[in-house]
Structures are given as structure tokens and as C-alpha cells.
Tab-separated table of C-alpha atoms in Angstrom:
chain	number	residue	atom	x	y	z
X	1008	MET	CA	0.000	0.000	0.000
X	1009	VAL	CA	1.471	3.337	-1.076
X	1010	LEU	CA	0.285	6.378	0.847
X	1011	HIS	CA	0.410	9.872	-0.472
X	1012	VAL	CA	1.841	12.582	1.765
X	1013	GLY	CA	-1.517	14.323	1.972
X	1014	CYS	CA	-3.481	11.143	2.716
X	1015	THR	CA	-6.201	11.768	5.287
X	1016	CYS	CA	-7.748	8.319	5.627
X	1017	ASP	CA	-7.577	6.560	9.003
X	1018	LYS	CA	-4.984	4.033	7.873
X	1019	GLY	CA	-2.787	6.801	6.517
X	1020	LYS	CA	-3.063	8.841	9.705
X	1021	ARG	CA	-2.211	5.837	11.866
X	1022	LEU	CA	0.758	4.971	9.672
X	1023	ASN	CA	2.045	8.551	9.816
X	1024	GLU	CA	1.572	8.646	13.601
X	1025	SER	CA	3.390	5.336	13.912
X	1026	LYS	CA	6.309	6.595	11.809
X	1027	ASP	CA	6.448	9.847	13.798
X	1028	LYS	CA	6.498	7.869	17.049
X	1029	GLU	CA	9.243	5.624	15.665
X	1030	ARG	CA	11.356	8.672	14.726
X	1031	LEU	CA	10.834	10.077	18.217
X	1032	TYR	CA	11.949	6.807	19.837
X	1033	GLU	CA	15.009	6.624	17.573
X	1034	PHE	CA	15.912	10.187	18.531
X	1035	LEU	CA	15.493	9.534	22.258
X	1036	MET	CA	17.383	6.237	22.203
X	1037	GLY	CA	20.259	7.956	20.417
X	1038	LEU	CA	20.793	10.380	23.293
X	1039	ASP	CA	23.597	9.892	25.818
X	1040	SER	CA	22.871	8.645	29.339
X	1041	GLU	CA	23.117	12.179	30.751
X	1042	TYR	CA	19.717	12.810	29.144
X	1043	SER	CA	17.997	9.872	30.855
X	1044	THR	CA	15.827	12.118	33.034
X	1045	ILE	CA	14.443	14.166	30.157
X	1046	LYS	CA	13.989	10.995	28.066
X	1047	THR	CA	11.844	9.486	30.813
X	1048	GLN	CA	9.827	12.678	31.156
X	1049	ILE	CA	9.180	12.846	27.409
X	1050	LEU	CA	8.138	9.196	27.229
X	1051	ALA	CA	5.755	9.716	30.162
X	1052	MET	CA	3.940	12.592	28.429
X	1053	LYS	CA	0.395	11.981	27.271
X	1054	PRO	CA	-0.104	12.426	24.405
X	1055	ILE	CA	3.406	11.634	23.242
X	1056	PRO	CA	4.936	14.878	21.931
X	1057	SER	CA	6.086	15.431	18.393
X	1058	LEU	CA	9.737	15.070	17.469
X	1059	GLY	CA	10.017	18.868	17.301
X	1060	VAL	CA	8.651	19.329	20.822
X	1061	ALA	CA	10.900	16.560	22.158
X	1062	TYR	CA	13.933	18.144	20.490
X	1063	HIS	CA	13.051	21.494	22.072
X	1064	LEU	CA	12.728	19.891	25.520
X	1065	VAL	CA	16.093	18.142	25.138
X	1066	THR	CA	17.855	21.346	24.044
X	1067	GLU	CA	16.350	23.215	27.001
X	1068	ASP	CA	17.542	20.468	29.344
X	1069	GLU	CA	20.999	20.608	27.777
X	1070	ARG	CA	21.131	24.388	28.232
X	1071	GLN	CA	20.121	24.011	31.879
X	1072	GLN	CA	22.802	21.352	32.434
X	1073	THR	CA	25.410	23.690	30.928
X	1074	ILE	CA	24.367	26.502	33.261
X	1075	THR	CA	24.454	24.177	36.272
X	1076	VAL	CA	27.942	22.901	35.395
X	1077	ALA	CA	29.187	26.472	34.942
X	1078	LYS	CA	27.788	27.457	38.344
X	1079	LYS	CA	29.416	24.441	40.019
X	1080	HIS	CA	32.746	25.332	38.412
X	1081	THR	CA	32.419	28.955	39.556
X	1082	ASN	CA	31.567	27.848	43.103
X	1083	LYS	CA	34.556	25.495	43.252
X	1084	THR	CA	36.848	28.265	42.025
X	1085	ALA	CA	35.426	30.717	44.551
X	1086	ASN	CA	35.790	28.178	47.372
X	1087	PHE	CA	39.397	27.502	46.398
X	1088	GLN	CA	40.166	31.219	46.252
X	1089	ALA	CA	38.545	31.811	49.634
X	1090	PHE	CA	40.481	28.895	51.119
X	1091	PHE	CA	43.744	30.126	49.608
X	1092	GLN	CA	43.140	33.704	50.767
X	1093	GLY	CA	42.353	32.447	54.256
X	1094	ARG	CA	45.560	30.404	54.308
X	1095	LYS	CA	47.538	33.391	53.076
X	1096	GLY	CA	46.016	35.548	55.826
X	1097	ASP	CA	46.898	32.921	58.458
X	1098	ARG	CA	50.519	32.950	57.319
X	1099	ARG	CA	50.654	36.739	57.483
X	1100	GLN	CA	49.289	36.663	61.026
X	1101	GLN	CA	51.828	34.014	62.034
X	1102	ASN	CA	54.695	36.012	60.510
X	1103	LYS	CA	53.486	39.210	62.183
X	1104	LYS	CA	53.286	37.456	65.583
X	1105	ALA	CA	56.772	36.002	65.124
X	1106	VAL	CA	58.205	39.438	64.299
X	1107	GLN	CA	56.431	40.987	67.293
X	1108	LYS	CA	57.776	38.214	69.545
X	1109	ASP	CA	61.313	38.688	68.253
X	1110	THR	CA	61.025	42.458	68.684
X	1111	LYS	CA	59.832	42.056	72.277
X	1112	GLN	CA	62.779	39.762	72.991
X	1113	GLY	CA	65.167	42.293	71.515
X	1114	ASN	CA	66.013	40.307	68.393
X	1115	THR	CA	66.293	42.156	65.126
X	1116	ASN	CA	66.230	40.429	61.846
X	1117	GLU	CA	68.566	42.584	59.785
X	1118	SER	CA	70.502	41.109	56.921
């Protein structure tokens, strides 16, 4: 049976819907494991969305993942900088106390 693109009979509609669903499943199964959450959400939708809608949802999820990763990286960098600055400040305090102690004891550190 050959169907024309503009076929509107029930068999034609069902065949087109079946092919659309098959394309959607192929698209979703081709995604990496990092998209497992969005894949599950798409498959749970009733009615099953079109391939275009599914693609849009996946790209939005990908964009959100990118933002989240960037924020985590920024937070790690900020934490490291804060830790390093704190360590640097501790060393300055220790050096200052040592100099004050030496000064009180009459030692001078002249080279």
C-alpha cells in the first residue's frame, strides 16, 4: 500500500503517527545517558509529543545542564580562592606574631 503525503484516511493517519512515534523513539534512544531524566519525562507525556517538541525539551535540558555545570565550576573556584586567601592571611598573622615576639625579645632580623 502506497500512501500519499496528503493522505487523510484513518490508515494513513495511523501509519504517519506510527512513523512519527518511531522517529521520536530513535531520537530519544540515540541520546547519551546524561539525558535519561528528560527521556523518561518525554516518554511519560500523554499524548506523546512530536519530534520537534521533544527536540526542544532536550535542548532546554541541555542548556540548563550547561548553566548548572558552569555554576558548580564557579563555586569550586570561589571556594578555592577563599580557602587560599584564608591560608595566606593565616601565614601573614603568624609572621606578624613572630616578628612581634622577636622584637619584644630584643632580636632584630637585619641582613
